[in-house]
Coordinates of N, CA, C and O in Angstrom, one line a residue:
E14 N 91.2 103.9 117.3 CA 91.3 102.6 116.7 C 90.0 102.0 116.3 O 89.9 101.4 115.2
T15 N 88.9 102.3 117.0 CA 87.6 101.8 116.6 C 87.2 102.5 115.3 O 86.6 101.9 114.4
R16 N 87.5 103.8 115.2 CA 87.1 104.5 114.0 C 87.8 104.0 112.8 O 87.2 103.8 111.8
R17 N 89.1 103.7 113.0 CA 89.9 103.1 111.9 C 89.3 101.8 111.5 O 89.2 101.5 110.3
R18 N 89.0 101.0 112.4 CA 88.4 99.6 112.1 C 87.1 99.8 111.3 O 86.8 99.0 110.4
L19 N 86.3 100.7 111.7 CA 85.0 101.0 111.0 C 85.3 101.5 109.6 O 84.6 101.1 108.7
R20 N 86.3 102.3 109.4 CA 86.7 102.8 108.1 C 87.1 101.6 107.2 O 86.7 101.5 106.0
L21 N 87.9 100.7 107.8 CA 88.3 99.5 107.1 C 87.1 98.6 106.7 O 87.0 98.2 105.5
E22 N 86.2 98.4 107.6 CA 85.0 97.5 107.3 C 84.2 98.2 106.3 O 83.6 97.5 105.4
R23 N 84.0 99.5 106.3 CA 83.3 100.2 105.2 C 83.9 100.0 103.9 O 83.3 99.7 102.9
A24 N 85.3 100.2 103.8 CA 86.0 100.1 102.6 C 85.9 98.6 102.0 O 85.7 98.4 100.8
V25 N 86.0 97.6 102.9 CA 85.9 96.2 102.5 C 84.5 96.0 101.9 O 84.3 95.3 100.9
A26 N 83.5 96.5 102.6 CA 82.1 96.4 102.2 C 81.9 97.0 100.8 O 81.2 96.5 100.0
R27 N 82.5 98.1 100.6 CA 82.4 98.8 99.3 C 83.0 97.9 98.2 O 82.4 97.9 97.1
V28 N 84.1 97.3 98.5 CA 84.7 96.4 97.5 C 83.8 95.3 97.2 O 83.5 94.9 96.0
R29 N 83.3 94.7 98.2 CA 82.3 93.5 98.0 C 81.1 93.9 97.2 O 80.5 93.1 96.5
A30 N 80.7 95.2 97.4 CA 79.5 95.7 96.7 C 79.8 96.2 95.3 O 79.0 96.6 94.5
G31 N 81.1 96.2 94.9 CA 81.5 96.7 93.6 C 81.7 98.2 93.5 O 81.8 98.7 92.4
A32 N 81.7 98.9 94.6 CA 81.9 100.3 94.6 C 83.4 100.6 94.7 O 83.9 101.2 95.7
Y33 N 84.2 100.2 93.7 CA 85.6 100.4 93.7 C 86.1 101.8 93.7 O 87.1 102.1 94.4
A34 N 85.4 102.7 93.0 CA 85.9 104.1 93.0 C 85.8 104.7 94.3 O 86.6 105.6 94.7
E35 N 84.8 104.3 95.2 CA 84.7 104.8 96.5 C 85.7 104.1 97.4 O 86.2 104.7 98.4
A36 N 85.9 102.9 97.2 CA 86.8 102.1 98.2 C 88.2 102.4 98.0 O 89.0 102.4 99.0
I37 N 88.7 102.5 96.8 CA 90.1 102.6 96.5 C 90.8 103.8 97.3 O 91.8 103.5 98.0
P38 N 90.3 105.0 97.2 CA 91.0 106.1 98.0 C 91.0 105.8 99.5 O 91.9 106.1 100.2
E39 N 89.9 105.3 100.0 CA 89.8 105.0 101.4 C 90.8 103.9 101.8 O 91.5 104.0 102.8
L40 N 90.9 102.8 101.0 CA 91.9 101.8 101.3 C 93.3 102.3 101.2 O 94.2 102.0 102.0
D41 N 93.6 103.1 100.2 CA 94.9 103.7 100.0 C 95.3 104.5 101.2 O 96.5 104.4 101.7
G42 N 94.4 105.3 101.8 CA 94.7 106.0 103.0 C 94.9 105.1 104.2 O 95.8 105.3 105.0
L43 N 94.0 104.1 104.3 CA 94.2 103.2 105.4 C 95.5 102.4 105.4 O 96.1 102.1 106.4
L44 N 95.9 102.1 104.2 CA 97.2 101.3 104.1 C 98.4 102.0 104.7 O 99.3 101.4 105.1
E45 N 98.3 103.3 104.7 CA 99.4 104.1 105.3 C 99.4 104.0 106.8 O 100.4 104.2 107.5
E46 N 98.2 103.6 107.4 CA 98.0 103.6 108.8 C 98.1 102.2 109.5 O 98.4 102.1 110.6
L47 N 97.7 101.2 108.7 CA 97.5 99.9 109.2 C 98.7 99.0 109.3 O 99.6 99.2 108.5
T48 N 98.7 98.1 110.2 CA 99.8 97.1 110.3 C 99.2 95.7 110.6 O 98.0 95.6 110.8
G49 N 100.0 94.7 110.5 CA 99.6 93.4 110.8 C 98.4 92.9 110.1 O 98.3 93.1 108.9
H50 N 97.5 92.1 110.8 CA 96.4 91.5 110.1 C 95.4 92.5 109.5 O 94.8 92.2 108.4
E51 N 95.2 93.6 110.1 CA 94.3 94.6 109.5 C 94.9 95.2 108.2 O 94.2 95.4 107.2
R52 N 96.2 95.3 108.1 CA 96.9 95.7 106.9 C 96.6 94.6 105.8 O 96.4 94.9 104.7
F53 N 96.8 93.4 106.2 CA 96.5 92.3 105.2 C 95.1 92.3 104.7 O 94.8 92.2 103.5
E54 N 94.2 92.6 105.6 CA 92.7 92.7 105.2 C 92.5 93.8 104.2 O 91.8 93.7 103.2
A55 N 93.2 94.9 104.4 CA 93.1 96.1 103.5 C 93.8 95.7 102.2 O 93.3 96.1 101.1
L56 N 94.9 95.0 102.2 CA 95.6 94.6 101.0 C 94.7 93.7 100.2 O 94.7 93.7 99.0
D57 N 94.1 92.8 100.9 CA 93.1 91.8 100.2 C 92.1 92.6 99.5 O 91.8 92.4 98.3
A58 N 91.4 93.6 100.2 CA 90.4 94.4 99.5 C 91.0 95.2 98.4 O 90.3 95.3 97.3
R59 N 92.1 95.8 98.6 CA 92.7 96.6 97.6 C 93.1 95.8 96.3 O 93.0 96.2 95.2
F60 N 93.6 94.6 96.6 CA 93.9 93.7 95.4 C 92.6 93.4 94.7 O 92.6 93.6 93.4
H61 N 91.5 93.1 95.3 CA 90.3 92.8 94.7 C 89.7 94.0 93.9 O 89.2 93.9 92.8
A62 N 89.8 95.2 94.5 CA 89.4 96.4 93.8 C 90.2 96.6 92.5 O 89.6 96.9 91.5
S63 N 91.5 96.4 92.6 CA 92.3 96.5 91.4 C 92.0 95.4 90.4 O 91.8 95.7 89.2
F64 N 91.8 94.2 90.8 CA 91.4 93.1 89.9 C 90.1 93.4 89.2 O 90.1 93.3 88.0
W65 N 89.1 93.7 89.9 CA 87.8 93.9 89.3 C 87.7 95.2 88.5 O 86.8 95.4 87.7
A66 N 88.7 96.1 88.8 CA 88.7 97.4 88.0 C 89.6 97.2 86.8 O 90.0 98.1 86.0
A67 N 90.1 95.9 86.5 CA 91.0 95.6 85.4 C 92.3 96.3 85.4 O 92.8 96.7 84.4
D68 N 92.8 96.5 86.6 CA 94.1 97.2 86.8 C 95.1 96.1 87.2 O 95.4 95.8 88.3
A69 N 95.7 95.5 86.1 CA 96.6 94.4 86.3 C 97.9 94.8 87.1 O 98.3 94.1 88.0
E70 N 98.4 96.0 86.8 CA 99.5 96.5 87.6 C 99.2 96.7 89.1 O 100.0 96.2 89.9
G71 N 98.1 97.2 89.4 CA 97.7 97.3 90.8 C 97.5 96.0 91.4 O 97.8 95.8 92.6
A72 N 96.8 95.1 90.7 CA 96.6 93.7 91.2 C 97.9 93.1 91.6 O 98.1 92.5 92.6
H73 N 98.9 93.2 90.7 CA 100.3 92.6 91.0 C 100.9 93.3 92.2 O 101.4 92.6 93.1
H74 N 100.8 94.6 92.2 CA 101.4 95.4 93.3 C 100.8 95.0 94.7 O 101.6 94.7 95.6
F75 N 99.5 95.0 94.8 CA 98.9 94.7 96.1 C 99.0 93.2 96.4 O 99.1 92.8 97.6
G76 N 99.0 92.3 95.4 CA 99.3 90.9 95.6 C 100.7 90.7 96.2 O 100.9 89.9 97.1
E77 N 101.6 91.4 95.6 CA 103.0 91.2 96.1 C 103.2 91.8 97.5 O 103.9 91.2 98.4
L78 N 102.5 92.9 97.8 CA 102.6 93.5 99.1 C 101.9 92.5 100.1 O 102.5 92.3 101.3
A79 N 100.8 91.9 99.8 CA 100.2 90.9 100.6 C 101.1 89.7 100.9 O 101.2 89.2 102.0
R80 N 101.8 89.3 99.8 CA 102.7 88.1 100.0 C 103.8 88.5 101.0 O 104.2 87.7 101.9
G81 N 104.4 89.7 100.8 CA 105.5 90.1 101.7 C 105.0 90.3 103.1 O 105.7 89.8 104.1
L82 N 103.8 90.8 103.3 CA 103.3 90.9 104.7 C 103.0 89.6 105.3 O 103.3 89.3 106.5
A83 N 102.5 88.6 104.5 CA 102.2 87.3 105.0 C 103.5 86.6 105.5 O 103.6 86.0 106.5
H84 N 104.6 86.9 104.7 CA 105.9 86.3 105.1 C 106.4 87.0 106.4 O 106.8 86.2 107.3
E85 N 106.2 88.3 106.5 CA 106.6 89.0 107.7 C 105.9 88.4 108.9 O 106.5 88.3 110.0
L86 N 104.6 88.2 108.8 CA 103.8 87.7 109.9 C 104.0 86.2 110.1 O 103.6 85.7 111.2
G87 N 104.6 85.5 109.2 CA 104.9 84.1 109.4 C 103.6 83.3 109.3 O 103.6 82.2 110.0
E88 N 102.6 83.7 108.6 CA 101.3 83.0 108.5 C 101.1 82.4 107.2 O 100.9 83.1 106.2
E89 N 101.2 81.1 107.2 CA 101.0 80.3 106.0 C 99.6 80.5 105.3 O 99.5 80.5 104.1
E90 N 98.6 80.6 106.1 CA 97.3 80.8 105.6 C 97.2 82.1 104.8 O 96.6 82.2 103.7
L91 N 97.8 83.2 105.3 CA 97.8 84.5 104.6 C 98.7 84.4 103.3 O 98.4 85.0 102.3
R92 N 99.8 83.7 103.4 CA 100.7 83.5 102.2 C 99.9 82.7 101.1 O 100.0 83.1 100.0
T93 N 99.1 81.8 101.5 CA 98.3 81.0 100.6 C 97.3 82.0 99.9 O 97.1 81.9 98.6
L94 N 96.7 82.8 100.6 CA 95.7 83.8 100.0 C 96.5 84.7 99.0 O 96.0 85.0 97.9
A95 N 97.7 85.2 99.5 CA 98.4 86.1 98.6 C 98.8 85.4 97.3 O 98.8 86.0 96.2
L96 N 99.1 84.1 97.4 CA 99.4 83.4 96.1 C 98.2 83.3 95.2 O 98.3 83.4 94.0
S97 N 97.0 83.2 95.8 CA 95.8 83.2 95.0 C 95.6 84.5 94.4 O 95.2 84.6 93.2
F98 N 96.0 85.6 95.1 CA 95.9 86.9 94.5 C 96.8 87.0 93.2 O 96.4 87.5 92.2
L99 N 98.0 86.5 93.4 CA 99.0 86.6 92.3 C 98.6 85.7 91.1 O 98.9 86.0 90.0
L100 N 97.9 84.6 91.4 CA 97.3 83.8 90.3 C 96.4 84.7 89.5 O 96.5 84.7 88.3
G101 N 95.5 85.4 90.2 CA 94.5 86.2 89.5 C 95.2 87.3 88.7 O 94.9 87.6 87.5
A102 N 96.2 88.0 89.3 CA 97.0 89.1 88.7 C 97.7 88.6 87.4 O 97.7 89.2 86.4
A103 N 98.4 87.5 87.6 CA 99.2 86.9 86.5 C 98.3 86.5 85.3 O 98.6 86.7 84.1
N104 N 97.1 85.9 85.6 CA 96.2 85.6 84.6 C 95.7 86.8 83.8 O 95.5 86.7 82.6
M105 N 95.6 87.9 84.5 CA 95.1 89.1 83.9 C 95.9 89.6 82.7 O 95.4 90.1 81.8
D106 N 97.2 89.5 82.9 CA 98.1 90.0 81.8 C 98.8 88.9 81.1 O 99.8 89.2 80.4
G107 N 98.3 87.7 81.1 CA 98.8 86.7 80.2 C 100.0 86.0 80.7 O 100.6 85.2 79.9
Q108 N 100.4 86.1 81.9 CA 101.6 85.4 82.5 C 101.1 84.0 82.9 O 101.1 83.7 84.1
L109 N 100.8 83.2 81.9 CA 100.0 82.0 82.3 C 100.8 80.9 83.1 O 100.3 80.3 83.9
E110 N 102.1 80.8 82.8 CA 102.9 79.8 83.5 C 103.1 80.3 84.9 O 103.0 79.5 85.9
A111 N 103.4 81.6 85.2 CA 103.5 82.1 86.5 C 102.2 81.9 87.3 O 102.2 81.5 88.4
A112 N 101.1 82.3 86.6 CA 99.8 82.1 87.2 C 99.5 80.7 87.7 O 99.1 80.4 88.8
R113 N 99.8 79.8 86.8 CA 99.6 78.3 87.1 C 100.4 77.9 88.3 O 99.9 77.2 89.2
E114 N 101.7 78.4 88.4 CA 102.5 78.0 89.5 C 102.0 78.6 90.8 O 101.9 77.9 91.8
Y115 N 101.5 79.9 90.8 CA 100.9 80.5 92.0 C 99.7 79.7 92.4 O 99.5 79.4 93.6
G116 N 98.8 79.4 91.4 CA 97.6 78.7 91.8 C 97.9 77.3 92.3 O 97.2 76.9 93.3
R117 N 98.7 76.6 91.7 CA 99.0 75.2 92.2 C 99.7 75.2 93.6 O 99.4 74.4 94.4
E118 N 100.6 76.2 93.8 CA 101.2 76.3 95.1 C 100.2 76.7 96.2 O 100.2 76.1 97.3
A119 N 99.3 77.6 95.8 CA 98.2 78.0 96.8 C 97.4 76.8 97.1 O 97.1 76.5 98.3
L120 N 97.0 76.0 96.2 CA 96.1 74.8 96.5 C 96.9 73.8 97.2 O 96.3 73.1 98.1
R121 N 98.2 73.6 97.0 CA 99.0 72.7 97.7 C 99.1 73.1 99.2 O 99.1 72.2 100.1
L122 N 99.1 74.3 99.5 CA 99.3 74.8 100.8 C 98.0 75.0 101.6 O 98.0 75.1 102.8
W123 N 96.9 75.0 100.8 CA 95.6 75.3 101.4 C 95.2 74.3 102.5 O 95.2 73.1 102.3
R124 N 94.8 74.8 103.7 CA 94.4 73.9 104.8 C 93.0 73.5 104.5 O 92.1 74.3 104.2
P125 N 92.7 72.2 104.6 CA 91.4 71.7 104.3 C 90.3 72.4 105.1 O 90.5 72.8 106.3
Q126 N 89.2 72.6 104.5 CA 88.0 73.2 105.1 C 88.2 74.6 105.7 O 87.5 75.0 106.6
T127 N 89.1 75.4 105.1 CA 89.3 76.8 105.5 C 89.0 77.7 104.3 O 89.3 77.3 103.2
R128 N 88.5 78.9 104.6 CA 88.3 79.9 103.6 C 87.8 79.4 102.3 O 88.3 79.6 101.2
L129 N 86.6 78.7 102.4 CA 86.0 78.1 101.3 C 85.6 79.1 100.2 O 85.7 78.8 99.0
Y130 N 85.2 80.3 100.6 CA 84.8 81.3 99.6 C 86.0 81.6 98.7 O 86.0 81.6 97.5
E131 N 87.2 81.9 99.4 CA 88.4 82.2 98.6 C 88.9 81.0 97.9 O 89.5 81.1 96.8
L132 N 88.7 79.8 98.4 CA 89.2 78.6 97.7 C 88.4 78.4 96.4 O 88.9 78.0 95.4
A133 N 87.1 78.7 96.5 CA 86.2 78.6 95.3 C 86.8 79.5 94.2 O 86.9 79.1 93.0
T134 N 87.1 80.7 94.6 CA 87.6 81.7 93.6 C 89.0 81.2 93.1 O 89.2 81.4 91.9
T135 N 89.8 80.7 93.9 CA 91.1 80.2 93.4 C 90.9 79.1 92.4 O 91.6 79.1 91.4
H136 N 90.0 78.2 92.7 CA 89.7 77.1 91.7 C 89.2 77.7 90.4 O 89.5 77.3 89.3
E137 N 88.3 78.7 90.5 CA 87.8 79.4 89.4 C 88.9 79.9 88.5 O 88.9 79.7 87.3
W138 N 89.8 80.7 89.1 CA 90.9 81.3 88.3 C 91.9 80.3 87.8 O 92.3 80.4 86.7
L139 N 92.1 79.2 88.6 CA 93.0 78.2 88.1 C 92.4 77.4 86.9 O 93.1 77.0 86.0
S140 N 91.1 77.2 87.0 CA 90.5 76.4 85.9 C 90.5 77.2 84.6 O 90.8 76.6 83.6
L141 N 90.4 78.5 84.7 CA 90.5 79.3 83.5 C 91.9 79.2 82.9 O 92.2 79.0 81.7
N142 N 92.9 79.3 83.8 CA 94.3 79.2 83.4 C 94.6 77.8 82.8 O 95.2 77.7 81.7
E143 N 94.1 76.8 83.4 CA 94.4 75.4 82.9 C 93.7 75.3 81.5 O 94.3 74.7 80.6
Y144 N 92.5 75.8 81.3 CA 91.9 75.8 80.0 C 92.7 76.5 79.0 O 92.9 76.0 77.9
W145 N 93.1 77.7 79.3 CA 94.0 78.5 78.4 C 95.2 77.7 78.0 O 95.7 77.9 76.9
N146 N 95.7 77.0 78.9 CA 97.0 76.2 78.7 C 96.7 74.9 78.0 O 97.6 74.1 77.7
G147 N 95.4 74.6 77.7 CA 95.1 73.3 77.0 C 95.1 72.1 77.9 O 95.1 71.0 77.4
A148 N 95.2 72.3 79.2 CA 95.2 71.2 80.2 C 93.7 71.0 80.6 O 93.3 71.3 81.7
Y149 N 93.0 70.4 79.7 CA 91.5 70.3 79.8 C 91.1 69.4 81.0 O 90.1 69.7 81.7
E150 N 91.8 68.3 81.3 CA 91.5 67.5 82.4 C 91.7 68.2 83.8 O 90.8 68.2 84.6
A151 N 92.8 69.0 83.9 CA 93.0 69.8 85.1 C 92.0 70.9 85.2 O 91.5 71.2 86.3
A152 N 91.6 71.5 84.0 CA 90.6 72.5 84.0 C 89.3 72.0 84.4 O 88.5 72.6 85.2
E153 N 89.0 70.8 84.0 CA 87.7 70.2 84.4 C 87.6 70.0 85.9 O 86.6 70.3 86.5
E154 N 88.7 69.5 86.5 CA 88.8 69.3 87.9 C 88.6 70.6 88.7 O 87.8 70.7 89.6
S155 N 89.4 71.6 88.3 CA 89.3 72.9 89.0 C 88.0 73.6 88.8 O 87.4 74.2 89.7
S156 N 87.4 73.5 87.6 CA 86.1 74.2 87.4 C 85.0 73.5 88.1 O 84.1 74.1 88.7
R157 N 85.1 72.1 88.2 CA 84.1 71.4 89.0 C 84.2 71.8 90.5 O 83.2 72.0 91.2
Q158 N 85.4 71.9 91.0 CA 85.6 72.3 92.4 C 85.1 73.7 92.6 O 84.5 74.0 93.6
A159 N 85.4 74.6 91.7 CA 84.9 76.0 91.8 C 83.4 76.0 91.8 O 82.8 76.7 92.7
Y160 N 82.8 75.3 91.0 CA 81.3 75.3 90.9 C 80.7 74.7 92.2 O 79.8 75.3 92.8
E161 N 81.2 73.6 92.7 CA 80.7 72.9 93.9 C 80.9 73.8 95.1 O 80.0 73.9 95.9
L162 N 82.1 74.3 95.3 CA 82.4 75.1 96.4 C 81.6 76.4 96.4 O 81.1 76.9 97.4
G163 N 81.6 77.0 95.2 CA 80.8 78.3 95.0 C 79.3 78.1 95.4 O 78.7 78.9 96.1
D164 N 78.8 76.9 95.0 CA 77.4 76.6 95.4 C 77.3 76.5 96.9 O 76.4 77.0 97.5
K165 N 78.3 75.8 97.5 CA 78.2 75.5 99.0 C 78.3 76.9 99.7 O 77.6 77.0 100.7
V166 N 79.1 77.8 99.3 CA 79.3 79.1 100.1 C 78.5 80.2 99.4 O 78.6 81.3 99.9
Q167 N 77.7 79.9 98.4 CA 76.8 80.9 97.8 C 77.6 82.0 97.2 O 77.3 83.2 97.4
S168 N 78.6 81.7 96.4 CA 79.4 82.7 95.7 C 79.1 82.6 94.2 O 79.4 81.6 93.6
I169 N 78.6 83.7 93.7 CA 78.1 83.6 92.3 C 79.2 83.4 91.3 O 79.0 82.7 90.3
G170 N 80.3 84.1 91.4 CA 81.4 84.0 90.4 C 81.8 82.6 90.2 O 81.8 82.1 89.0
P171 N 82.2 81.9 91.2 CA 82.7 80.5 91.0 C 81.5 79.6 90.4 O 81.8 78.7 89.7
V172 N 80.3 79.8 90.8 CA 79.2 79.0 90.3 C 79.0 79.3 88.8 O 79.0 78.4 88.0
V173 N 78.9 80.6 88.4 CA 78.6 80.9 87.0 C 79.9 80.6 86.2 O 79.8 79.9 85.1
N174 N 81.0 81.1 86.6 CA 82.2 80.9 85.8 C 82.7 79.4 85.8 O 83.2 78.9 84.8
G175 N 82.6 78.8 87.0 CA 83.0 77.4 87.1 C 82.2 76.6 86.2 O 82.7 75.6 85.6
G176 N 80.9 76.8 86.2 CA 80.0 76.0 85.4 C 80.3 76.2 83.9 O 80.4 75.2 83.1
A177 N 80.5 77.5 83.5 CA 80.9 77.7 82.1 C 82.2 77.1 81.7 O 82.4 76.5 80.6
Q178 N 83.2 77.2 82.6 CA 84.5 76.7 82.3 C 84.5 75.1 82.3 O 85.3 74.5 81.6
L179 N 83.6 74.6 83.1 CA 83.4 73.1 83.1 C 83.0 72.7 81.7 O 83.5 71.7 81.1
A180 N 82.0 73.4 81.2 CA 81.5 73.1 79.8 C 82.6 73.2 78.8 O 82.7 72.4 77.9
L181 N 83.3 74.3 78.9 CA 84.4 74.4 77.9 C 85.5 73.3 78.0 O 86.0 72.8 77.0
S182 N 85.8 73.0 79.3 CA 86.8 71.9 79.5 C 86.3 70.6 78.9 O 87.1 69.8 78.3
L183 N 85.0 70.3 79.2 CA 84.5 69.0 78.7 C 84.5 69.0 77.1 O 84.7 68.0 76.5
S184 N 84.2 70.2 76.5 CA 84.3 70.3 75.1 C 85.7 70.1 74.6 O 85.9 69.4 73.6
G185 N 86.7 70.6 75.3 CA 88.1 70.4 75.0 C 88.5 68.9 75.0 O 89.3 68.5 74.3
L186 N 87.8 68.2 75.9 CA 88.1 66.8 76.1 C 87.2 65.9 75.1 O 87.3 64.7 75.1
G187 N 86.4 66.6 74.4 CA 85.5 65.8 73.4 C 84.3 65.2 74.2 O 83.7 64.2 73.6
R188 N 84.0 65.6 75.4 CA 82.9 65.0 76.2 C 81.8 66.0 76.4 O 81.2 66.1 77.4
H189 N 81.4 66.7 75.3 CA 80.3 67.7 75.4 C 78.9 67.1 75.1 O 78.8 66.0 74.7

């Protein structure tokens, strides 16, 4: 069990470092062995590996598996994370209305002051979706949240992308 936990931690670290080619086979093997919260952790990492490798089909697949597991476990916090995964996956392949619904539902369910790193990313992805949909005021709000939360938790993606999307949103509103 300790060995399996170490393999999972190594695979998650590889995803965080952007070493997707090394992480994916390890995660796929672990997913056959893991259950419960450890399985969700592996699905989280596997979703992100698919997302950043531009594998929309994989992102959808692992996002859906995470949502199903969150439901099985009866944990609203995990369901919220899975919805944010599905926001990212649906954005990837242009399912903008579905993505918006996933994102808004995730934010509606999000418990205050929890998982701020993931919350920053959810705002980042939702702000992009709102911008693409022409909802510039909503995009402004989400991009500002992404930027501020990203700064607070020192997450580069939400800071850089949130800032850029904020500028785009303000331009869309004629406030550039």
